[in-house]
């Protein structure tokens, strides 16, 4: 039987009801797909397209909570997700593409061959040690695709693979997918809202409706022609159908003539977002508490503040009303009207984190307009919206122009660009190839050395021993520098300096008899392991450390890998943290500069960051499990070997010598 | 969910347990690093006159350990999240360098011991607070007394300890308990028993 399903899919009476939901998201779905068929999956937002793909990939029950009924039979599959930022798991191209083969336990030579041939097949022509994230959006998605097809799955599942890309990057991804299919006879199921580019290469279309039922199944040309009106009612984007005219709405009374819409466009990764952020910073008048600026970032959830949809939308408007002496009730009514126009009035008292992604985007837009700003900045406001949601988003944008606002948008959406008064094309800066910093010393040595020094510090019981230790550290430093180990200055040197000083001071004046020597000795003792540790930490590379923990120390592979994948995201989350600070600044949260306002702001920033982290982790777990992370049978292999090198031995030996010094001169 | 009825301590981690715990620990590490500019200078001023009181913030650094145990409900989760959060501090630049890992391990072991006593089956505020308290006791009695404040008089060492334990109970235990419940209410943690209990209300 199994050979029959090589690439084929048989779904019978599949029903999935998410936890705490009263109605099924997938409702009694039955279909079968033959090996080699190419299928398009469409339906409105929230109709369960992603869920269906995850169910077929066999990762749904391991990553979400809910009740499943029915059956799915299929062969090996690969799943590509919408945002490569969630699916990329390794810092270099080599390790990214090797992730699946490593989990499958292939031998090292075979992995290297697979990685090279797969990268060539997705037209990525860069060194294997090049960064997997320092790429344009389209390149990143092709690298993610390489990671998915490296194991040569019989069935390829793509979940909105091009929705975040500009038209030329999207074309490159589509061409790569089609070329891969021609070479391998794989089966394809692709879910996409704007599927114009795909439709010519596909044999069949499946349409899900609002109730999670399979509404239509057949040849694309036939279904699109025969059920045109039903599909439009469902909010499906039909190729060649002009986008729905935005609903005519009015945000304010009176005649305004100075409003405008400016769209910044350009290839994915060309710097549209950077340009938008630069403009906001220039526009914002730091003197006024409530800036005349509204902002919707690419991740609209970052603008959430407060426990209900209404509270979040009204937050800045309330502050603005206070500042201008406007009646609070009047501003509340205005906010309610905006929520109504955004189609959110039924959700006013809901928890803003609980509503869907599309609803959060519309909430963020209503929020940005609620305090009647002079200008509004929108980063990709129409990404991933079905046709009906698109209409209400664009309706609000047009209404903002009519109300006299200047609207600045970063977007690659051609239908939105068509409405603009001005279009500015951003030219990409020439991307520089920056090799990821490969550390000369291993992570284990970096962690072990300061701990050896910590043991040595126990011997520092006099100032003399402390000074001897300082001399020994300086000598070791010199030797390491001559051996080729260069140290970078840590980012926050001030923190350890203050820490060591405060230890010295407090040990001095809280000691018996207030002896100066006591404080000095304490400071030297702590400094002897803190400063070397702080400098060494700058040479730490998480993924390399992971290789050593798993290969050299034989720690269990899965927890080590998950930890390293997470650690590689540090830059992503620090970026999100500064984005949150920026948004809170714009929204007036920290405007009063009072300690209370700051604590409140820190609280919401932390909470929002953690919610985003958990959601991103859920998607990453899907991407990893779809690449055999949890189902790896037998032993995992590693594409690169973790070695102890001479510099590691030197570092450890020197640390041991330095640690012995205070015991010898006490 | 019916599988909670089982008497056995769960030891098999799902992929999502590992990935969520690890990424949540990284995000907590980043947030703590973000506080450095908001909170730390302020606290430094307050506690400069009497440093043992500074130990009242110790609990902040124990939050990942308690949160890990409350979220994943399996042995090792506290150690896993605390070590990752400590590594993030290390990479972003912190006060104590690599030895922060020694602190992290001691703190997390304290939390693991308490949850083990309750066989990883009770996840109340009380258990979380006890976890935070034992964590602070291990950290201070086995590490900080010896390496940071060995020359304090016994009285000041005792005050130092009491401040740390109070912080362990309320900041670490209470903070993590509230945090997991708050995050659960958003529905983001529905793949976890802790999240389902919070979102079902």
Short mmCIF file of N, CA and C in Angstrom, two decimals, chain B residues 38-169:
data_model
loop_
_atom_site.label_atom_id
_atom_site.label_comp_id
_atom_site.label_asym_id
_atom_site.label_seq_id
_atom_site.Cartn_x
_atom_site.Cartn_y
_atom_site.Cartn_z
N UNK B 38 16.75 50.85 31.49
CA UNK B 38 15.57 51.45 32.10
C UNK B 38 15.61 51.38 33.63
N UNK B 39 16.01 50.21 34.13
CA UNK B 39 15.82 49.92 35.54
C UNK B 39 17.11 50.00 36.35
N UNK B 40 18.19 49.53 35.75
CA UNK B 40 19.38 49.34 36.55
C UNK B 40 20.01 50.59 37.15
N UNK B 41 20.17 51.66 36.36
CA UNK B 41 20.79 52.86 36.93
C UNK B 41 20.00 53.36 38.14
N UNK B 42 18.70 53.29 38.00
CA UNK B 42 17.74 53.69 39.02
C UNK B 42 17.96 52.87 40.31
N UNK B 43 18.01 51.54 40.17
CA UNK B 43 18.20 50.65 41.31
C UNK B 43 19.57 50.87 41.95
N UNK B 44 20.58 51.07 41.11
CA UNK B 44 21.93 51.28 41.59
C UNK B 44 21.97 52.45 42.57
N UNK B 45 21.26 53.53 42.21
CA UNK B 45 21.21 54.72 43.06
C UNK B 45 20.59 54.40 44.42
N UNK B 46 19.45 53.67 44.37
CA UNK B 46 18.73 53.39 45.60
C UNK B 46 19.55 52.54 46.55
N UNK B 47 20.22 51.51 45.97
CA UNK B 47 20.86 50.53 46.83
C UNK B 47 22.32 50.87 47.14
N UNK B 48 22.83 51.95 46.57
CA UNK B 48 24.24 52.29 46.77
C UNK B 48 24.55 52.46 48.26
N UNK B 49 23.57 53.02 49.00
CA UNK B 49 23.81 53.26 50.41
C UNK B 49 23.87 51.99 51.24
N UNK B 50 23.11 50.97 50.83
CA UNK B 50 23.07 49.75 51.62
C UNK B 50 22.92 48.55 50.68
N UNK B 51 24.04 48.06 50.12
CA UNK B 51 24.00 47.06 49.06
C UNK B 51 23.20 45.79 49.35
N UNK B 52 23.12 45.28 50.59
CA UNK B 52 22.35 44.04 50.75
C UNK B 52 20.91 44.15 50.24
N UNK B 53 20.34 45.37 50.27
CA UNK B 53 18.97 45.56 49.81
C UNK B 53 18.88 45.33 48.30
N UNK B 54 20.01 45.54 47.61
CA UNK B 54 20.03 45.30 46.16
C UNK B 54 19.63 43.87 45.83
N UNK B 55 19.80 42.97 46.79
CA UNK B 55 19.46 41.56 46.59
C UNK B 55 17.95 41.37 46.39
N UNK B 56 17.17 42.41 46.66
CA UNK B 56 15.72 42.31 46.42
C UNK B 56 15.37 42.14 44.95
N UNK B 57 16.33 42.41 44.05
CA UNK B 57 16.02 42.21 42.63
C UNK B 57 16.52 40.85 42.13
N UNK B 58 17.19 40.07 42.99
CA UNK B 58 17.71 38.77 42.58
C UNK B 58 16.67 37.95 41.83
N UNK B 59 15.42 38.00 42.30
CA UNK B 59 14.36 37.18 41.73
C UNK B 59 14.15 37.35 40.25
N UNK B 60 14.42 38.54 39.72
CA UNK B 60 14.24 38.77 38.29
C UNK B 60 14.98 37.70 37.49
N UNK B 61 16.21 37.42 37.90
CA UNK B 61 17.04 36.49 37.11
C UNK B 61 16.61 35.04 37.29
N UNK B 62 15.74 34.79 38.28
CA UNK B 62 15.28 33.41 38.50
C UNK B 62 13.97 33.15 37.75
N UNK B 63 13.34 34.21 37.24
CA UNK B 63 12.06 34.03 36.55
C UNK B 63 12.12 32.97 35.45
N UNK B 64 13.17 32.94 34.57
CA UNK B 64 13.16 31.92 33.51
C UNK B 64 13.09 30.50 34.07
N UNK B 65 13.77 30.23 35.18
CA UNK B 65 13.77 28.88 35.75
C UNK B 65 12.35 28.49 36.19
N UNK B 66 11.71 29.36 36.97
CA UNK B 66 10.37 29.04 37.47
C UNK B 66 9.39 28.96 36.30
N UNK B 67 9.50 29.90 35.35
CA UNK B 67 8.61 29.90 34.19
C UNK B 67 8.77 28.61 33.40
N UNK B 68 9.99 28.12 33.27
CA UNK B 68 10.24 26.88 32.53
C UNK B 68 9.53 25.70 33.16
N UNK B 69 9.65 25.59 34.49
CA UNK B 69 9.00 24.47 35.18
C UNK B 69 7.48 24.58 35.06
N UNK B 70 6.94 25.80 35.18
CA UNK B 70 5.49 25.99 35.11
C UNK B 70 4.95 25.72 33.71
N UNK B 71 5.74 26.03 32.69
CA UNK B 71 5.28 25.90 31.31
C UNK B 71 5.41 24.46 30.80
N UNK B 72 6.61 23.90 30.92
CA UNK B 72 6.89 22.61 30.28
C UNK B 72 6.48 21.44 31.19
N UNK B 73 6.52 21.65 32.51
CA UNK B 73 6.08 20.65 33.49
C UNK B 73 6.84 19.33 33.37
N UNK B 74 8.11 19.42 33.04
CA UNK B 74 8.93 18.22 32.95
C UNK B 74 10.25 18.50 33.65
N UNK B 75 10.89 17.45 34.20
CA UNK B 75 12.18 17.65 34.84
C UNK B 75 13.18 18.24 33.84
N UNK B 76 13.99 19.17 34.30
CA UNK B 76 15.02 19.75 33.45
C UNK B 76 14.62 21.07 32.80
N UNK B 77 13.31 21.39 32.80
CA UNK B 77 12.86 22.59 32.10
C UNK B 77 13.41 23.86 32.76
N UNK B 78 13.47 23.86 34.09
CA UNK B 78 13.99 25.04 34.80
C UNK B 78 15.46 25.24 34.46
N UNK B 79 16.23 24.15 34.48
CA UNK B 79 17.66 24.25 34.17
C UNK B 79 17.84 24.70 32.73
N UNK B 80 17.03 24.10 31.84
CA UNK B 80 17.16 24.41 30.40
C UNK B 80 16.93 25.89 30.14
N UNK B 81 15.81 26.44 30.62
CA UNK B 81 15.50 27.83 30.33
C UNK B 81 16.46 28.79 31.03
N UNK B 82 16.83 28.47 32.27
CA UNK B 82 17.70 29.38 33.01
C UNK B 82 19.09 29.45 32.36
N UNK B 83 19.61 28.30 31.93
CA UNK B 83 20.93 28.30 31.29
C UNK B 83 20.91 29.07 29.97
N UNK B 84 19.83 28.92 29.20
CA UNK B 84 19.76 29.64 27.93
C UNK B 84 19.65 31.15 28.17
N UNK B 85 18.79 31.54 29.13
CA UNK B 85 18.65 32.97 29.42
C UNK B 85 20.00 33.55 29.89
N UNK B 86 20.74 32.76 30.68
CA UNK B 86 22.04 33.23 31.17
C UNK B 86 23.02 33.38 30.01
N UNK B 87 22.97 32.46 29.05
CA UNK B 87 23.83 32.57 27.88
C UNK B 87 23.52 33.81 27.06
N UNK B 88 22.24 34.19 27.00
CA UNK B 88 21.86 35.39 26.26
C UNK B 88 22.48 36.62 26.93
N UNK B 89 22.38 36.67 28.26
CA UNK B 89 23.00 37.78 28.99
C UNK B 89 24.48 37.85 28.68
N UNK B 90 25.07 36.67 28.64
CA UNK B 90 26.50 36.57 28.39
C UNK B 90 26.85 37.14 27.02
N UNK B 91 26.05 36.77 26.00
CA UNK B 91 26.35 37.20 24.64
C UNK B 91 26.06 38.68 24.45
N UNK B 92 25.06 39.21 25.15
CA UNK B 92 24.72 40.62 24.98
C UNK B 92 25.59 41.52 25.85
N UNK B 93 26.35 40.93 26.75
CA UNK B 93 27.21 41.72 27.63
C UNK B 93 26.56 41.87 28.98
N UNK B 94 27.17 41.30 30.02
CA UNK B 94 26.57 41.39 31.35
C UNK B 94 27.62 41.76 32.38
N UNK B 95 27.21 41.75 33.64
CA UNK B 95 28.13 42.19 34.69
C UNK B 95 29.15 41.12 35.04
N UNK B 96 28.74 39.86 35.09
CA UNK B 96 29.60 38.86 35.74
C UNK B 96 30.28 37.90 34.78
N UNK B 97 30.14 38.10 33.46
CA UNK B 97 30.85 37.24 32.53
C UNK B 97 30.35 35.81 32.58
N UNK B 98 31.24 34.87 32.24
CA UNK B 98 30.85 33.47 32.08
C UNK B 98 30.34 32.86 33.39
N UNK B 99 30.79 33.41 34.53
CA UNK B 99 30.37 32.81 35.80
C UNK B 99 28.88 32.96 36.06
N UNK B 100 28.19 33.74 35.23
CA UNK B 100 26.74 33.82 35.35
C UNK B 100 26.13 32.43 35.15
N UNK B 101 26.86 31.56 34.41
CA UNK B 101 26.35 30.20 34.18
C UNK B 101 26.36 29.38 35.46
N UNK B 102 27.34 29.63 36.33
CA UNK B 102 27.38 28.93 37.61
C UNK B 102 26.17 29.33 38.45
N UNK B 103 25.92 30.64 38.52
CA UNK B 103 24.73 31.13 39.24
C UNK B 103 23.48 30.51 38.68
N UNK B 104 23.38 30.54 37.34
CA UNK B 104 22.16 30.05 36.69
C UNK B 104 21.90 28.60 37.06
N UNK B 105 22.95 27.78 37.06
CA UNK B 105 22.78 26.37 37.36
C UNK B 105 22.31 26.17 38.80
N UNK B 106 22.95 26.89 39.75
CA UNK B 106 22.55 26.77 41.16
C UNK B 106 21.10 27.18 41.34
N UNK B 107 20.73 28.32 40.72
CA UNK B 107 19.36 28.82 40.87
C UNK B 107 18.36 27.81 40.32
N UNK B 108 18.67 27.28 39.14
CA UNK B 108 17.72 26.37 38.49
C UNK B 108 17.59 25.07 39.28
N UNK B 109 18.69 24.60 39.88
CA UNK B 109 18.62 23.35 40.66
C UNK B 109 17.67 23.54 41.84
N UNK B 110 17.71 24.72 42.45
CA UNK B 110 16.79 25.00 43.55
C UNK B 110 15.34 24.84 43.11
N UNK B 111 15.02 25.39 41.94
CA UNK B 111 13.65 25.30 41.42
C UNK B 111 13.29 23.85 41.11
N UNK B 112 14.21 23.12 40.47
CA UNK B 112 13.94 21.71 40.11
C UNK B 112 13.64 20.88 41.36
N UNK B 113 14.41 21.11 42.44
CA UNK B 113 14.21 20.30 43.66
C UNK B 113 12.78 20.46 44.17
N UNK B 114 12.31 21.72 44.24
CA UNK B 114 10.95 21.94 44.75
C UNK B 114 9.90 21.28 43.86
N UNK B 115 10.01 21.46 42.55
CA UNK B 115 9.00 20.87 41.66
C UNK B 115 9.09 19.35 41.69
N UNK B 116 10.28 18.80 41.92
CA UNK B 116 10.43 17.34 42.03
C UNK B 116 9.73 16.83 43.28
N UNK B 117 9.86 17.59 44.38
CA UNK B 117 9.18 17.20 45.62
C UNK B 117 7.67 17.07 45.36
N UNK B 118 7.14 17.97 44.55
CA UNK B 118 5.72 17.90 44.21
C UNK B 118 5.49 17.05 42.95
N UNK B 119 6.48 16.24 42.59
CA UNK B 119 6.41 15.29 41.48
C UNK B 119 5.95 15.92 40.16
N UNK B 120 6.30 17.18 39.93
CA UNK B 120 5.95 17.90 38.71
C UNK B 120 4.44 17.78 38.42
N UNK B 121 3.66 17.86 39.50
CA UNK B 121 2.21 17.76 39.29
C UNK B 121 1.45 18.91 39.93
N UNK B 122 2.11 19.72 40.72
CA UNK B 122 1.43 20.90 41.28
C UNK B 122 2.10 22.15 40.75
N UNK B 123 1.29 23.05 40.20
CA UNK B 123 1.87 24.23 39.56
C UNK B 123 1.18 25.48 40.07
N UNK B 124 1.06 25.57 41.40
CA UNK B 124 0.37 26.69 42.02
C UNK B 124 1.36 27.81 42.33
N UNK B 125 0.80 28.95 42.77
CA UNK B 125 1.66 30.05 43.18
C UNK B 125 2.56 29.61 44.33
N UNK B 126 2.00 28.83 45.28
CA UNK B 126 2.77 28.40 46.44
C UNK B 126 4.02 27.61 46.04
N UNK B 127 3.84 26.66 45.12
CA UNK B 127 4.98 25.85 44.68
C UNK B 127 6.00 26.72 43.95
N UNK B 128 5.49 27.62 43.11
CA UNK B 128 6.39 28.52 42.38
C UNK B 128 7.20 29.37 43.36
N UNK B 129 6.53 29.87 44.42
CA UNK B 129 7.21 30.72 45.40
C UNK B 129 8.27 29.91 46.15
N UNK B 130 7.92 28.68 46.55
CA UNK B 130 8.91 27.84 47.22
C UNK B 130 10.11 27.60 46.32
N UNK B 131 9.84 27.35 45.03
CA UNK B 131 10.93 27.15 44.07
C UNK B 131 11.85 28.35 44.02
N UNK B 132 11.25 29.55 43.95
CA UNK B 132 12.04 30.77 43.92
C UNK B 132 12.86 30.95 45.19
N UNK B 133 12.26 30.56 46.34
CA UNK B 133 12.96 30.73 47.61
C UNK B 133 14.17 29.80 47.72
N UNK B 134 13.97 28.52 47.42
CA UNK B 134 15.10 27.59 47.51
C UNK B 134 16.19 27.98 46.51
N UNK B 135 15.74 28.45 45.36
CA UNK B 135 16.68 28.91 44.34
C UNK B 135 17.57 30.02 44.90
N UNK B 136 16.95 31.00 45.57
CA UNK B 136 17.71 32.12 46.13
C UNK B 136 18.65 31.62 47.24
N UNK B 137 18.17 30.67 48.03
CA UNK B 137 19.00 30.16 49.12
C UNK B 137 20.27 29.50 48.57
N UNK B 138 20.10 28.64 47.56
CA UNK B 138 21.27 27.97 46.97
C UNK B 138 22.23 28.99 46.37
N UNK B 139 21.68 29.93 45.61
CA UNK B 139 22.51 30.93 44.94
C UNK B 139 23.33 31.72 45.96
N UNK B 140 22.68 32.14 47.04
CA UNK B 140 23.37 33.01 48.00
C UNK B 140 24.30 32.20 48.90
N UNK B 141 23.80 31.09 49.47
CA UNK B 141 24.62 30.36 50.45
C UNK B 141 25.78 29.63 49.79
N UNK B 142 25.59 29.15 48.56
CA UNK B 142 26.66 28.38 47.93
C UNK B 142 27.55 29.22 47.03
N UNK B 143 27.07 30.39 46.61
CA UNK B 143 27.88 31.13 45.65
C UNK B 143 28.17 32.57 46.09
N UNK B 144 27.09 33.38 46.27
CA UNK B 144 27.32 34.81 46.45
C UNK B 144 28.04 35.12 47.77
N UNK B 145 27.71 34.40 48.88
CA UNK B 145 28.40 34.64 50.14
C UNK B 145 29.91 34.46 49.99
N UNK B 146 30.30 33.50 49.16
CA UNK B 146 31.72 33.14 49.06
C UNK B 146 32.47 33.98 48.05
N UNK B 147 31.81 34.30 46.92
CA UNK B 147 32.58 34.99 45.89
C UNK B 147 32.34 36.49 45.88
N UNK B 148 31.15 36.95 46.29
CA UNK B 148 30.89 38.39 46.22
C UNK B 148 31.05 39.09 47.56
N UNK B 149 30.54 38.48 48.63
CA UNK B 149 30.50 39.23 49.90
C UNK B 149 31.12 38.45 51.07
N UNK B 150 32.26 37.79 50.85
CA UNK B 150 32.80 36.96 51.93
C UNK B 150 33.19 37.76 53.17
N UNK B 151 33.39 39.05 53.02
CA UNK B 151 33.87 39.83 54.14
C UNK B 151 32.78 40.60 54.86
N UNK B 152 31.53 40.39 54.46
CA UNK B 152 30.43 40.98 55.23
C UNK B 152 30.43 40.35 56.62
N UNK B 153 29.94 41.10 57.60
CA UNK B 153 29.75 40.50 58.93
C UNK B 153 28.55 39.55 58.85
N UNK B 154 28.46 38.59 59.78
CA UNK B 154 27.35 37.62 59.72
C UNK B 154 25.98 38.29 59.66
N UNK B 155 25.80 39.41 60.38
CA UNK B 155 24.51 40.08 60.38
C UNK B 155 24.15 40.54 58.96
N UNK B 156 25.11 41.18 58.29
CA UNK B 156 24.84 41.67 56.94
C UNK B 156 24.64 40.52 55.98
N UNK B 157 25.38 39.43 56.20
CA UNK B 157 25.15 38.25 55.34
C UNK B 157 23.73 37.75 55.51
N UNK B 158 23.23 37.78 56.75
CA UNK B 158 21.87 37.30 57.00
C UNK B 158 20.85 38.22 56.32
N UNK B 159 21.06 39.54 56.42
CA UNK B 159 20.14 40.48 55.77
C UNK B 159 20.14 40.25 54.25
N UNK B 160 21.34 40.06 53.72
CA UNK B 160 21.54 39.78 52.30
C UNK B 160 20.69 38.56 51.89
N UNK B 161 20.76 37.51 52.72
CA UNK B 161 20.03 36.28 52.43
C UNK B 161 18.51 36.50 52.49
N UNK B 162 18.06 37.18 53.55
CA UNK B 162 16.62 37.39 53.71
C UNK B 162 16.06 38.19 52.53
N UNK B 163 16.78 39.23 52.12
CA UNK B 163 16.32 40.03 50.96
C UNK B 163 16.21 39.14 49.72
N UNK B 164 17.23 38.28 49.52
CA UNK B 164 17.22 37.40 48.35
C UNK B 164 16.05 36.42 48.37
N UNK B 165 15.75 35.88 49.57
CA UNK B 165 14.69 34.87 49.66
C UNK B 165 13.32 35.51 49.43
N UNK B 166 13.13 36.72 49.97
CA UNK B 166 11.86 37.44 49.73
C UNK B 166 11.68 37.65 48.23
N UNK B 167 12.76 38.07 47.59
CA UNK B 167 12.70 38.31 46.16
C UNK B 167 12.42 37.01 45.40
N UNK B 168 13.04 35.91 45.86
CA UNK B 168 12.81 34.61 45.21
C UNK B 168 11.34 34.22 45.26
N UNK B 169 10.69 34.48 46.40
CA UNK B 169 9.29 34.09 46.54
C UNK B 169 8.39 34.95 45.66
#
